Amino acid sequence: MPQKPSIPKGTRDFSPIEVAKRNYIINTIKKNFELYGFQSIETPSFENSETLLGKYGEEGDRLIFKILNSGDFISKVDDVTYSSKKSSSLAPKITDKALRYDLTVPFARYVVMHQNEIDFPFKRYQIQPVWRADRPQKGRFREFYQCDADVVGSNSLLQEAELVQLYDLVFSELGLKGTTIKINNRKVLYGIAEVIGAKNLLVDFTVALDKLDKIGQDGVKQEMLDKGISETAILKASPLFGLSGPNEDQLEVLKNLLRESEIGMQGVDELEEIINSVNELGLQTSKLQLDVTLARGLNYYTGAIFEVSAPEGVSMGSIGGGGRYDDLTGIFGLKDISGVGISFGLDRIYLVLEELDLFPEEVSVSLDVLCLNFGEKEGKAALKLITQLRSKGLRADLYPSAAKVQKQFKYADKRKVPYVILLGEKELSEGQFVVKNMTSGEQKAYELQNPLAFVQDLNS
Amino acid sequence: MPQKPSIPKGTRDFSPIEVAKRNYIINTIKKNFELYGFQSIETPSFENSETLLGKYGEEGDRLIFKILNSGDFISKVDDVTYSSKKSSSLAPKITDKALRYDLTVPFARYVVMHQNEIDFPFKRYQIQPVWRADRPQKGRFREFYQCDADVVGSNSLLQEAELVQLYDLVFSELGLKGTTIKINNRKVLYGIAEVIGAKNLLVDFTVALDKLDKIGQDGVKQEMLDKGISETAILKASPLFGLSGPNEDQLEVLKNLLRESEIGMQGVDELEEIINSVNELGLQTSKLQLDVTLARGLNYYTGAIFEVSAPEGVSMGSIGGGGRYDDLTGIFGLKDISGVGISFGLDRIYLVLEELDLFPEEVSVSLDVLCLNFGEKEGKAALKLITQLRSKGLRADLYPSAAKVQKQFKYADKRKVPYVILLGEKELSEGQFVVKNMTSGEQKAYELQNPLAFVQDLNS
């Protein structure tokens, strides 16, 4: 019995049309990364376990895919460990490699390993798959691409301004108008916790604040109380709960609230400088919006943080995010390298473009010309013609057998080929070929001697 | 103590310049695949173990990277298996996924799973990494890319002719002139074994014949004797050992030798038809050479087989190979789907282009314009200018801090930036910017109001 094939849960096959659509997004991102001076690197799909483990918290460690050692892996397990029969003790003895969980830790590892070859500031981008043993659900996969751009070795806040521009440029070019680029600063969050006297509850405070959208003011206040933040502290923080409106107004409120916190004020200054730079440079279709409830990735961000939401009316989580981190490479022994980066959420952007019908039609055309096959002699003549068309950059093909014309046309339809060439016995004897425009139905004859006339018609 | 980072043996980091060079090759291959009507698909990095195991022989099974099950993997192992403490018994109980070993088996799995959505004939290409737990050595890695193009669902020998054209086109475009595309046919090999009376020793016979290049006629004869092929049989086969010269002459020898073997003659006919088609269509810089000693991948090829060798003088194994297979999807339950495909050896092509210094210079340029940074005010003006240049398709960047001019120039040198923009206090006050051509050393001033004048100069 042959196997009935399937693929592991949480993974996907991508059909030609899906690959074409994904590449349309990836190429748009890539092109703009490169216009902004970012260079591409690639790192191995698996890293030594010790490079990854312990970098993403306990939950992260659990979600990392581990690769079984090759050969007689079990012979290297000592008897004590073996007899314990505990997965957590056995795993480190039988695996020493793991699939990468994100692109950030491998990038930090790369920077440290190659620090002597790198010309800092280093603007790198990386578009590669990552793997997580997460429970699969709608829009969440066990293998998915990350698209990251980071600058390391520069403290300039102009980097943040440029990254905002870059978001705007990519989404505008994808036709995704009206995205909101939310910005906040970790120092502001720290400052708030400081001035309200909840510095030691910073994480609980920001996690609660982050939920304002979902659970409302009362919910946030209740959660803060539950976590042990005092009523007085919450009262002090309350101007934040309703904070909205123009960035300038919000900055004023923050300046007032944070005047006692040096770090907090530094965060406000940074926000102001970034916002001013972006205002001067201008954005095409996105809006930069200060959002003091944005908490995002508390693990390593230390300055500005970003999150992009899809245009209003599209229900989708964030389609991008990022921020500044002061000491990412420290874990691998290279101190004081500041970095700032952004990431694009490929799968979600795909879903949004699909929902809003924003993929250009030509993305789904994979063949410009199909030549019908009317037999051996005609087929060979057609191949010669096709060779010439291909040399002019046309994606052209011959139907591989002299099947019924109807069947061949059906194939052309399914592949959405815009032009079909007819080169039958009659045409061949007259030294001609006929081109049928599949949209209009029009037909036009050309001389076999001069196929470029057709190419010129196409380009005109 | 921070870790001193490293990467697993047999894997590689790719620096920006390496990625650029690899992409230059990949994009050339891709472009031509698409001109020939191939469509890209992608399959998951890992497959269910049963999809892969048993498909590559015992040795292959050993080289497949297995992924440890998540969670409490050991609790699912029964006591009998556990107490055996045998790696081979334990592995299937604690892993159910494995990294893909090649692109062919996943493709066969894809075709079977999606047979109802696919419009046959299906021309697909796939450029993705594969993983093998091989002992790493020069030019052999544990993670490497395969670049495959296959046509399934067509028996036409024009496919073979087109694939030869495609090889020629790609290598010609890469500047790699003088490659030899060796062709043979599995039916011819079968026919030879048949007429010399060694049908049951077909594999031994072809394996020995394949070594003619390396061990010479006497060596081959000795190996055949050792394997139990009779002196008479070897004598009958001896016209093959010195076979060389024009394809037409070789075909005559084969026709004579194989006239008693129906299958053998079928192979000769196929070869003749393919060679004739290719002759009619013409090749740019490659040579199609019949090589009856070519054995290649005895596992699933059933018709034509190909192998490409680098131009004479470059010592490198084959840089591409492929062939026709009659029943690849049979293992997954879909019978009678014939296919033919070719593969490009990315890593070896890279080494050859490097050795012959064939990478175009522009491949290593990742930034067209670097604007020096002379301080906050000048930097902001520069960013405005840069934004305009980027919108015209120039890869442009601002040095992120007002470092010493010498340091900034050094950075420009290292990144091989062809143009540097000077926009200091003086230039800003005069409403100008100065462009320095880094090759010639020439400088020219432009109006800040009209940066497009510079873009026009560049394009002219």
PDB file of C-alpha atoms in Angstrom, chain A residues 2-3 5-8 11-16 19 23 30 34-37 39-48 50-51 55 65-68 70-75 77 79 82 85-87 90-91 94-95 97 99 109-110 112-114 119-123 131 133 142-143 145 154 156 158-159 162 165 277 280-281 330-333 366-367 380 383-384 387 390 393-400 411 414-415, chain B residues 2-3 5-8 11-16 19 23 30 34-37 39-48 50-51 55 65-68 70-75 77 79 82 85-87 90-91 94-95 97 99 109-110 112-114 119-123 131 133 142-143 145 154 156 158-159 162 165 277 280-281 330-333 366-367 380 383-384 387 390 393-400 411 414-415:
ATOM      1  CA  PRO A   2       1.475   3.334  -0.949  1.00  0.00           C
ATOM      2  CA  GLN A   3       1.441   5.991   1.740  1.00  0.00           C
ATOM      3  CA  PRO A   5       1.108  11.674   1.932  1.00  0.00           C
ATOM      4  CA  SER A   6       0.654  14.586   4.320  1.00  0.00           C
ATOM      5  CA  ILE A   7       2.794  17.346   5.820  1.00  0.00           C
ATOM      6  CA  PRO A   8       3.516  18.088   9.489  1.00  0.00           C
ATOM      7  CA  THR A  11       3.683  23.714   7.999  1.00  0.00           C
ATOM      8  CA  ARG A  12       2.607  24.661   4.510  1.00  0.00           C
ATOM      9  CA  ASP A  13       3.147  23.888   0.862  1.00  0.00           C
ATOM     10  CA  PHE A  14       3.156  27.005  -1.287  1.00  0.00           C
ATOM     11  CA  SER A  15       1.670  26.674  -4.754  1.00  0.00           C
ATOM     12  CA  PRO A  16       3.064  28.700  -7.682  1.00  0.00           C
ATOM     13  CA  VAL A  19       4.908  31.743  -4.015  1.00  0.00           C
ATOM     14  CA  ASN A  23       7.642  36.976  -3.475  1.00  0.00           C
ATOM     15  CA  LYS A  30      13.924  43.743  -0.114  1.00  0.00           C
ATOM     16  CA  GLU A  34      18.426  47.952  -0.233  1.00  0.00           C
ATOM     17  CA  LEU A  35      17.441  51.501  -1.196  1.00  0.00           C
ATOM     18  CA  TYR A  36      18.012  52.315   2.468  1.00  0.00           C
ATOM     19  CA  GLY A  37      21.488  50.825   2.389  1.00  0.00           C
ATOM     20  CA  GLN A  39      22.759  44.506   3.166  1.00  0.00           C
ATOM     21  CA  SER A  40      21.549  40.927   3.249  1.00  0.00           C
ATOM     22  CA  ILE A  41      23.156  38.235   5.365  1.00  0.00           C
ATOM     23  CA  GLU A  42      22.111  34.632   5.880  1.00  0.00           C
ATOM     24  CA  THR A  43      22.720  32.397   8.865  1.00  0.00           C
ATOM     25  CA  PRO A  44      22.354  28.603   9.148  1.00  0.00           C
ATOM     26  CA  SER A  45      18.920  27.105   9.748  1.00  0.00           C
ATOM     27  CA  PHE A  46      20.180  25.407  12.864  1.00  0.00           C
ATOM     28  CA  GLU A  47      22.464  26.786  15.550  1.00  0.00           C
ATOM     29  CA  ASN A  48      24.305  25.122  18.385  1.00  0.00           C
ATOM     30  CA  GLU A  50      23.671  26.783  23.618  1.00  0.00           C
ATOM     31  CA  THR A  51      23.388  29.721  21.194  1.00  0.00           C
ATOM     32  CA  LYS A  55      17.544  33.489  25.197  1.00  0.00           C
ATOM     33  CA  PHE A  65      12.809  22.512  17.751  1.00  0.00           C
ATOM     34  CA  LYS A  66      15.774  20.351  18.733  1.00  0.00           C
ATOM     35  CA  ILE A  67      17.626  18.156  16.257  1.00  0.00           C
ATOM     36  CA  LEU A  68      18.465  14.625  17.293  1.00  0.00           C
ATOM     37  CA  SER A  70      23.224  11.635  14.344  1.00  0.00           C
ATOM     38  CA  GLY A  71      24.549   8.109  14.683  1.00  0.00           C
ATOM     39  CA  ASP A  72      24.369   6.148  17.911  1.00  0.00           C
ATOM     40  CA  PHE A  73      23.094   9.107  19.913  1.00  0.00           C
ATOM     41  CA  ILE A  74      21.987   7.104  22.922  1.00  0.00           C
ATOM     42  CA  SER A  75      25.412   5.619  23.618  1.00  0.00           C
ATOM     43  CA  VAL A  77      23.932   9.203  27.552  1.00  0.00           C
ATOM     44  CA  ASP A  79      23.389   5.597  32.940  1.00  0.00           C
ATOM     45  CA  TYR A  82      19.121   7.370  31.193  1.00  0.00           C
ATOM     46  CA  LYS A  85      13.806   8.638  32.027  1.00  0.00           C
ATOM     47  CA  LYS A  86      13.166  12.377  32.169  1.00  0.00           C
ATOM     48  CA  SER A  87      12.722  14.238  28.880  1.00  0.00           C
ATOM     49  CA  LEU A  90      17.700  13.487  28.279  1.00  0.00           C
ATOM     50  CA  ALA A  91      17.127  16.210  25.674  1.00  0.00           C
ATOM     51  CA  ILE A  94      20.869  13.625  22.692  1.00  0.00           C
ATOM     52  CA  THR A  95      20.593  16.974  20.876  1.00  0.00           C
ATOM     53  CA  LYS A  97      21.646  21.608  17.550  1.00  0.00           C
ATOM     54  CA  LEU A  99      16.343  25.180  14.536  1.00  0.00           C
ATOM     55  CA  ARG A 109      25.799  35.780  17.265  1.00  0.00           C
ATOM     56  CA  TYR A 110      26.836  36.736  13.720  1.00  0.00           C
ATOM     57  CA  VAL A 112      30.051  38.927  17.543  1.00  0.00           C
ATOM     58  CA  MET A 113      31.652  36.172  15.452  1.00  0.00           C
ATOM     59  CA  HIS A 114      32.374  38.471  12.520  1.00  0.00           C
ATOM     60  CA  ASP A 119      32.352  47.784   8.885  1.00  0.00           C
ATOM     61  CA  PHE A 120      30.249  49.442  11.549  1.00  0.00           C
ATOM     62  CA  PRO A 121      27.661  50.922  11.451  1.00  0.00           C
ATOM     63  CA  PHE A 122      26.287  47.713  10.022  1.00  0.00           C
ATOM     64  CA  LYS A 123      22.894  47.846   8.359  1.00  0.00           C
ATOM     65  CA  TRP A 131      10.596  27.554  13.430  1.00  0.00           C
ATOM     66  CA  ALA A 133       6.866  24.319  18.149  1.00  0.00           C
ATOM     67  CA  ARG A 142       5.426  26.246  12.967  1.00  0.00           C
ATOM     68  CA  GLU A 143       7.511  27.435  10.033  1.00  0.00           C
ATOM     69  CA  TYR A 145       9.398  33.806   7.485  1.00  0.00           C
ATOM     70  CA  SER A 154      24.938  53.722  15.691  1.00  0.00           C
ATOM     71  CA  SER A 156      21.767  58.258  16.075  1.00  0.00           C
ATOM     72  CA  LEU A 158      17.955  59.430  12.666  1.00  0.00           C
ATOM     73  CA  GLN A 159      17.984  55.632  12.374  1.00  0.00           C
ATOM     74  CA  GLU A 162      14.552  56.260   8.720  1.00  0.00           C
ATOM     75  CA  GLN A 165      10.119  56.109   6.618  1.00  0.00           C
ATOM     76  CA  SER A 277      12.522  64.258  12.034  1.00  0.00           C
ATOM     77  CA  GLU A 280      10.268  67.064   8.398  1.00  0.00           C
ATOM     78  CA  LEU A 281      10.905  64.173   6.047  1.00  0.00           C
ATOM     79  CA  GLY A 330      26.345  41.396  25.250  1.00  0.00           C
ATOM     80  CA  ILE A 331      25.089  37.838  25.700  1.00  0.00           C
ATOM     81  CA  PHE A 332      27.871  36.748  23.354  1.00  0.00           C
ATOM     82  CA  GLY A 333      30.538  38.922  24.935  1.00  0.00           C
ATOM     83  CA  SER A 366       3.570  33.200 -14.806  1.00  0.00           C
ATOM     84  CA  LEU A 367       3.694  32.784 -18.573  1.00  0.00           C
ATOM     85  CA  LYS A 380       9.881  22.077 -33.660  1.00  0.00           C
ATOM     86  CA  LEU A 383      10.377  25.815 -30.344  1.00  0.00           C
ATOM     87  CA  LYS A 384      12.615  27.871 -32.603  1.00  0.00           C
ATOM     88  CA  THR A 387      13.653  30.370 -28.276  1.00  0.00           C
ATOM     89  CA  ARG A 390      12.641  33.949 -24.678  1.00  0.00           C
ATOM     90  CA  GLY A 393      12.747  38.311 -22.172  1.00  0.00           C
ATOM     91  CA  LEU A 394       9.325  36.798 -22.787  1.00  0.00           C
ATOM     92  CA  ARG A 395       8.297  33.870 -20.626  1.00  0.00           C
ATOM     93  CA  ALA A 396       7.215  31.544 -23.391  1.00  0.00           C
ATOM     94  CA  ASP A 397       6.407  27.879 -23.657  1.00  0.00           C
ATOM     95  CA  LEU A 398       5.249  25.193 -26.044  1.00  0.00           C
ATOM     96  CA  TYR A 399       2.408  22.920 -25.022  1.00  0.00           C
ATOM     97  CA  PRO A 400       4.324  19.645 -24.781  1.00  0.00           C
ATOM     98  CA  TYR A 411      -4.543  24.915 -20.074  1.00  0.00           C
ATOM     99  CA  LYS A 414      -6.008  28.064 -16.291  1.00  0.00           C
ATOM    100  CA  ARG A 415      -2.489  29.469 -16.332  1.00  0.00           C
TER     101      ARG A 415
ATOM    102  CA  PRO B   2      29.690  35.105  28.004  1.00  0.00           C
ATOM    103  CA  GLN B   3      29.743  32.277  25.485  1.00  0.00           C
ATOM    104  CA  PRO B   5      29.816  31.812  19.815  1.00  0.00           C
ATOM    105  CA  SER B   6      30.249  29.309  16.999  1.00  0.00           C
ATOM    106  CA  ILE B   7      28.059  27.584  14.422  1.00  0.00           C
ATOM    107  CA  PRO B   8      27.475  23.856  13.883  1.00  0.00           C
ATOM    108  CA  THR B  11      26.977  25.056   8.213  1.00  0.00           C
ATOM    109  CA  ARG B  12      27.848  28.542   7.056  1.00  0.00           C
ATOM    110  CA  ASP B  13      27.187  32.184   7.681  1.00  0.00           C
ATOM    111  CA  PHE B  14      26.924  34.181   4.479  1.00  0.00           C
ATOM    112  CA  SER B  15      28.253  37.722   4.588  1.00  0.00           C
ATOM    113  CA  PRO B  16      26.627  40.477   2.486  1.00  0.00           C
ATOM    114  CA  VAL B  19      24.836  36.597  -0.299  1.00  0.00           C
ATOM    115  CA  ASN B  23      21.890  35.687  -5.353  1.00  0.00           C
ATOM    116  CA  LYS B  30      15.486  31.730 -11.663  1.00  0.00           C
ATOM    117  CA  GLU B  34      10.800  31.445 -15.650  1.00  0.00           C
ATOM    118  CA  LEU B  35      11.573  32.277 -19.277  1.00  0.00           C
ATOM    119  CA  TYR B  36      11.122  28.558 -19.892  1.00  0.00           C
ATOM    120  CA  GLY B  37       7.727  28.559 -18.244  1.00  0.00           C
ATOM    121  CA  GLN B  39       6.781  28.013 -11.852  1.00  0.00           C
ATOM    122  CA  SER B  40       8.158  28.159  -8.332  1.00  0.00           C
ATOM    123  CA  ILE B  41       6.769  26.103  -5.469  1.00  0.00           C
ATOM    124  CA  GLU B  42       8.005  25.808  -1.892  1.00  0.00           C
ATOM    125  CA  THR B  43       7.641  22.915   0.509  1.00  0.00           C
ATOM    126  CA  PRO B  44       8.194  22.828   4.276  1.00  0.00           C
ATOM    127  CA  SER B  45      11.726  22.462   5.640  1.00  0.00           C
ATOM    128  CA  PHE B  46      10.680  19.382   7.538  1.00  0.00           C
ATOM    129  CA  GLU B  47       8.474  16.532   6.396  1.00  0.00           C
ATOM    130  CA  ASN B  48       6.840  13.691   8.273  1.00  0.00           C
ATOM    131  CA  GLU B  50       7.658   8.417   6.831  1.00  0.00           C
ATOM    132  CA  THR B  51       7.687  10.695   3.773  1.00  0.00           C
ATOM    133  CA  LYS B  55      13.523   6.818  -0.080  1.00  0.00           C
ATOM    134  CA  PHE B  65      18.409  14.976  10.317  1.00  0.00           C
ATOM    135  CA  LYS B  66      15.602  13.973  12.671  1.00  0.00           C
ATOM    136  CA  ILE B  67      13.724  16.461  14.814  1.00  0.00           C
ATOM    137  CA  LEU B  68      13.094  15.573  18.440  1.00  0.00           C
ATOM    138  CA  SER B  70       8.342  18.452  21.507  1.00  0.00           C
ATOM    139  CA  GLY B  71       7.190  18.239  25.073  1.00  0.00           C
ATOM    140  CA  ASP B  72       7.607  15.123  27.200  1.00  0.00           C
ATOM    141  CA  PHE B  73       8.837  13.032  24.276  1.00  0.00           C
ATOM    142  CA  ILE B  74      10.169  10.183  26.385  1.00  0.00           C
ATOM    143  CA  SER B  75       6.867   9.410  28.052  1.00  0.00           C
ATOM    144  CA  VAL B  77       8.358   5.375  24.603  1.00  0.00           C
ATOM    145  CA  ASP B  79       9.309   0.207  28.438  1.00  0.00           C
ATOM    146  CA  TYR B  82      13.402   2.032  26.397  1.00  0.00           C
ATOM    147  CA  LYS B  85      18.698   1.387  24.893  1.00  0.00           C
ATOM    148  CA  LYS B  86      19.180   1.091  21.151  1.00  0.00           C
ATOM    149  CA  SER B  87      19.376   4.292  19.118  1.00  0.00           C
ATOM    150  CA  LEU B  90      14.406   4.703  20.067  1.00  0.00           C
ATOM    151  CA  ALA B  91      14.745   7.190  17.193  1.00  0.00           C
ATOM    152  CA  ILE B  94      10.984  10.135  19.810  1.00  0.00           C
ATOM    153  CA  THR B  95      11.033  11.782  16.357  1.00  0.00           C
ATOM    154  CA  LYS B  97       9.624  14.821  11.623  1.00  0.00           C
ATOM    155  CA  LEU B  99      14.605  17.890   7.670  1.00  0.00           C
ATOM    156  CA  ARG B 109       4.821  14.206  -2.345  1.00  0.00           C
ATOM    157  CA  TYR B 110       3.583  17.665  -3.413  1.00  0.00           C
ATOM    158  CA  VAL B 112       0.444  13.590  -5.266  1.00  0.00           C
ATOM    159  CA  MET B 113      -1.116  15.736  -2.530  1.00  0.00           C
ATOM    160  CA  HIS B 114      -2.102  18.521  -4.921  1.00  0.00           C
ATOM    161  CA  ASP B 119      -2.651  21.742 -14.378  1.00  0.00           C
ATOM    162  CA  PHE B 120      -0.510  19.080 -16.021  1.00  0.00           C
ATOM    163  CA  PRO B 121       2.001  19.210 -17.635  1.00  0.00           C
ATOM    164  CA  PHE B 122       3.437  20.866 -14.565  1.00  0.00           C
ATOM    165  CA  LYS B 123       6.744  22.664 -14.911  1.00  0.00           C
ATOM    166  CA  TRP B 131      20.184  19.135   4.965  1.00  0.00           C
ATOM    167  CA  ALA B 133      24.281  14.754   8.231  1.00  0.00           C
ATOM    168  CA  ARG B 142      25.367  19.912   6.005  1.00  0.00           C
ATOM    169  CA  GLU B 143      23.111  22.679   4.778  1.00  0.00           C
ATOM    170  CA  TYR B 145      20.821  24.827  -1.605  1.00  0.00           C
ATOM    171  CA  SER B 154       4.787  14.994 -20.373  1.00  0.00           C
ATOM    172  CA  SER B 156       7.772  14.535 -25.034  1.00  0.00           C
ATOM    173  CA  LEU B 158      11.343  18.060 -26.547  1.00  0.00           C
ATOM    174  CA  GLN B 159      11.468  18.529 -22.771  1.00  0.00           C
ATOM    175  CA  GLU B 162      14.703  22.309 -23.732  1.00  0.00           C
ATOM    176  CA  GLN B 165      19.025  24.606 -23.885  1.00  0.00           C
ATOM    177  CA  SER B 277      16.513  18.709 -31.673  1.00  0.00           C
ATOM    178  CA  GLU B 280      18.452  22.306 -34.764  1.00  0.00           C
ATOM    179  CA  LEU B 281      17.830  24.756 -31.929  1.00  0.00           C
ATOM    180  CA  GLY B 330       4.421   5.945  -7.558  1.00  0.00           C
ATOM    181  CA  ILE B 331       5.852   5.734  -4.041  1.00  0.00           C
ATOM    182  CA  PHE B 332       3.004   7.987  -2.923  1.00  0.00           C
ATOM    183  CA  GLY B 333       0.333   6.187  -4.905  1.00  0.00           C
ATOM    184  CA  SER B 366      25.608  47.373  -2.303  1.00  0.00           C
ATOM    185  CA  LEU B 367      25.317  51.137  -2.020  1.00  0.00           C
ATOM    186  CA  LYS B 380      18.902  66.435   8.286  1.00  0.00           C
ATOM    187  CA  LEU B 383      18.395  62.897   4.723  1.00  0.00           C
ATOM    188  CA  LYS B 384      15.966  64.976   2.675  1.00  0.00           C
ATOM    189  CA  THR B 387      15.007  60.475   0.418  1.00  0.00           C
ATOM    190  CA  ARG B 390      16.036  56.752  -3.057  1.00  0.00           C
ATOM    191  CA  GLY B 393      15.861  54.039  -7.294  1.00  0.00           C
ATOM    192  CA  LEU B 394      19.323  54.887  -5.957  1.00  0.00           C
ATOM    193  CA  ARG B 395      20.568  52.924  -2.986  1.00  0.00           C
ATOM    194  CA  ALA B 396      21.629  55.848  -0.837  1.00  0.00           C
ATOM    195  CA  ASP B 397      22.585  56.312   2.762  1.00  0.00           C
ATOM    196  CA  LEU B 398      23.744  58.888   5.297  1.00  0.00           C
ATOM    197  CA  TYR B 399      26.728  58.108   7.479  1.00  0.00           C
ATOM    198  CA  PRO B 400      24.973  57.945  10.841  1.00  0.00           C
ATOM    199  CA  TYR B 411      33.825  53.387   5.365  1.00  0.00           C
ATOM    200  CA  LYS B 414      35.313  49.534   2.322  1.00  0.00           C
ATOM    201  CA  ARG B 415      31.747  49.343   1.075  1.00  0.00           C
TER     202      ARG B 415
END
